[in-house]
mmCIF file of C-alpha atoms in Angstrom:
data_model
loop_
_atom_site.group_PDB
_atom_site.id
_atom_site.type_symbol
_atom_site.label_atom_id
_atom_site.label_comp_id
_atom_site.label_asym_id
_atom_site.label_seq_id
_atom_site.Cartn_x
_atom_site.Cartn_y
_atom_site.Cartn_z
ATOM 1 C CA UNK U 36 103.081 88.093 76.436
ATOM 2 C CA UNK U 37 99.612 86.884 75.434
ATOM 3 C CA UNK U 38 97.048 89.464 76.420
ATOM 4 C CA UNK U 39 93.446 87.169 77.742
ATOM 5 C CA UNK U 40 90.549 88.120 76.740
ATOM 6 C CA UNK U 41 89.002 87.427 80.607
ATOM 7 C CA UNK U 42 90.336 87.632 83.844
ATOM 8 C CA UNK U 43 88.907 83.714 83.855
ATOM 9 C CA UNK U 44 90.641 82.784 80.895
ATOM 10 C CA UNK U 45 93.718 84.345 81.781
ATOM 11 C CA UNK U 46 93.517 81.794 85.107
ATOM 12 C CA UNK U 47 92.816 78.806 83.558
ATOM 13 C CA UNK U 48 95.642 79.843 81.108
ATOM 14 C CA UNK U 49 98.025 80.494 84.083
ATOM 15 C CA UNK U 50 96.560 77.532 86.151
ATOM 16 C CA UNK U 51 97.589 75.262 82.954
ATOM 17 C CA UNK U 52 101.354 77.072 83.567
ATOM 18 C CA UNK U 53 101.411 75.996 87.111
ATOM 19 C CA UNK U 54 99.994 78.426 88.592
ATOM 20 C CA UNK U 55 98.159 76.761 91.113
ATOM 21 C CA UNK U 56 98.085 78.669 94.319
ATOM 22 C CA UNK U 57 95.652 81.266 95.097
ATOM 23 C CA UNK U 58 97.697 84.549 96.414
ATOM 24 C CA UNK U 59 93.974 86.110 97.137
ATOM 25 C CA UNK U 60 93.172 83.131 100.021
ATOM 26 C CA UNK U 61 97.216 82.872 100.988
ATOM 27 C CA UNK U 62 98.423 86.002 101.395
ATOM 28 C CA UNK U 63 99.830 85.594 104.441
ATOM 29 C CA UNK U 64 102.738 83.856 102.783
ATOM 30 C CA UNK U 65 103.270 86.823 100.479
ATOM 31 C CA UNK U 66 103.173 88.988 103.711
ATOM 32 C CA UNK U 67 105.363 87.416 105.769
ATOM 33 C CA UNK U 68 108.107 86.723 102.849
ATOM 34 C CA UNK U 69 107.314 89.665 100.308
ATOM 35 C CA UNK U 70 111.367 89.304 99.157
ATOM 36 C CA UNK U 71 111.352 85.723 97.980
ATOM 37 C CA UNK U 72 108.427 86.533 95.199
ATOM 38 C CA UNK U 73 108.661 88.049 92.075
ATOM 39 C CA UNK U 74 105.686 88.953 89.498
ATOM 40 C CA UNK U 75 106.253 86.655 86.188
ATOM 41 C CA UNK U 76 103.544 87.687 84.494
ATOM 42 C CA UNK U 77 100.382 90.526 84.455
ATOM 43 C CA UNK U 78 97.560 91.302 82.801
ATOM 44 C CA UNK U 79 95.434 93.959 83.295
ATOM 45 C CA UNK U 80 91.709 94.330 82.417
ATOM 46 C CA UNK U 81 89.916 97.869 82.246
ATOM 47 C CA UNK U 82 85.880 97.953 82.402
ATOM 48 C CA UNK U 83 84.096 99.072 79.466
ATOM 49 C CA UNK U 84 81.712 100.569 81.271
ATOM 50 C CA UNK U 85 82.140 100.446 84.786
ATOM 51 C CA UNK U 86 85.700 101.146 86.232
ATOM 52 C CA UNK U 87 84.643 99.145 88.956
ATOM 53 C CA UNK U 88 85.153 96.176 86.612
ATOM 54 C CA UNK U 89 88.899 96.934 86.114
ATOM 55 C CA UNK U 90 91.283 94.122 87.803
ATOM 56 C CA UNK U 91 94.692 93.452 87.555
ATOM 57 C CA UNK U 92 96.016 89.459 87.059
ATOM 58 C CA UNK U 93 99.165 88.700 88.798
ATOM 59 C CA UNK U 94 100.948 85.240 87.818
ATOM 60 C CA UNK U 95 103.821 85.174 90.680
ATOM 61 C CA UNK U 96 106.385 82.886 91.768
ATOM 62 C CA UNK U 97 108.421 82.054 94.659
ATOM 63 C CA UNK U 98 111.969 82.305 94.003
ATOM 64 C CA UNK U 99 113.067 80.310 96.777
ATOM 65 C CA UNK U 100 111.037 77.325 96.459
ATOM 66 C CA UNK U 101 109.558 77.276 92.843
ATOM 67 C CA UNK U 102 105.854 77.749 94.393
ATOM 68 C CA UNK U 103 103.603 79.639 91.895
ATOM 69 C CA UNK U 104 100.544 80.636 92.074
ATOM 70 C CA UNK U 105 98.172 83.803 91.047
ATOM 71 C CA UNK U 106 96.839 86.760 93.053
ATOM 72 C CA UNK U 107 93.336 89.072 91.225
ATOM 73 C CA UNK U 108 93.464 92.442 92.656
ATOM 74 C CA UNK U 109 90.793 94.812 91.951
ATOM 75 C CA UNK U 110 90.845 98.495 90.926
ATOM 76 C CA UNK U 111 90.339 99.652 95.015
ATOM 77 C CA UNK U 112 92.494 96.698 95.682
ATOM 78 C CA UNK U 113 95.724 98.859 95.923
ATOM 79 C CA UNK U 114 94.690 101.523 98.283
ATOM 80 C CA UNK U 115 93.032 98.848 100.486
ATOM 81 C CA UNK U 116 94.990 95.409 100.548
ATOM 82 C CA UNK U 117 98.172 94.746 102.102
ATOM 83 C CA UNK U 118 99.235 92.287 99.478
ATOM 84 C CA UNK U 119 98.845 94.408 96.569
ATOM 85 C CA UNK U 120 100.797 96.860 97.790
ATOM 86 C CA UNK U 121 103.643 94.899 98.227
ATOM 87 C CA UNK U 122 103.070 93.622 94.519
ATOM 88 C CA UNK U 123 102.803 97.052 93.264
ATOM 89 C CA UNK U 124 106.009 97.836 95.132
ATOM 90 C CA UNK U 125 107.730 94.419 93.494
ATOM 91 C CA UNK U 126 106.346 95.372 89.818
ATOM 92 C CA UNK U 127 107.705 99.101 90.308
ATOM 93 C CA UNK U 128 111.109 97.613 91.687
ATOM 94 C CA UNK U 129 111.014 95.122 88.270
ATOM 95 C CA UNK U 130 111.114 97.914 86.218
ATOM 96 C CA UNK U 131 113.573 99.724 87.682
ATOM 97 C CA UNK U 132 115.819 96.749 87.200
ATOM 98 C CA UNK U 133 115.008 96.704 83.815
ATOM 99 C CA UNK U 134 115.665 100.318 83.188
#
């Protein structure tokens, strides 16, 4: 997987893949139907300076309907947001599989 130098270029990049629906303004649907997604792709960025600069880039997918789309959490984002605690959740489960 292709590591972006930017969280912007990594959404253009992903936008260009079909990744066209933002998971940060539509999260109910994430919320309400956390089993049908899956995470197909992440990149994560760390500040250089500022840890307040680190984000994580989620490209996700709906695995019912094909919808895909993208969702940029922050570095508080986990202890704070609903959604990416359910995507944390799915990424830990995807490794599991994988083990």
């Amino acid at each position: 997987m292709y590591h972006y130098a930017t969280v912007e270029k990594a959404l253009k990049e992903l936008e260009a893949k079909g990744y066209t629906i933002d998971y940060n303004v539509e999260e109910d649907r994430i919320l309400k139907r956390a089993a049908e997604f899956s995470i197909e792709e992440i990149y994560r960025y760390e500040g250089m300076s500022n840890p307040d600069d680190e984000a994580t880039v989620y490209g996700i997918s709906n695995k019912i309907n094909g919808d895909k789309g993208v969702f940029v959490a922050g570095n508080l984002a986990f202890a704070e947001n609903d959604v990416a605690k359910i995507l944390l959740k799915l990424e830990i489960d995807d490794k599991q599989k994988e083990d």
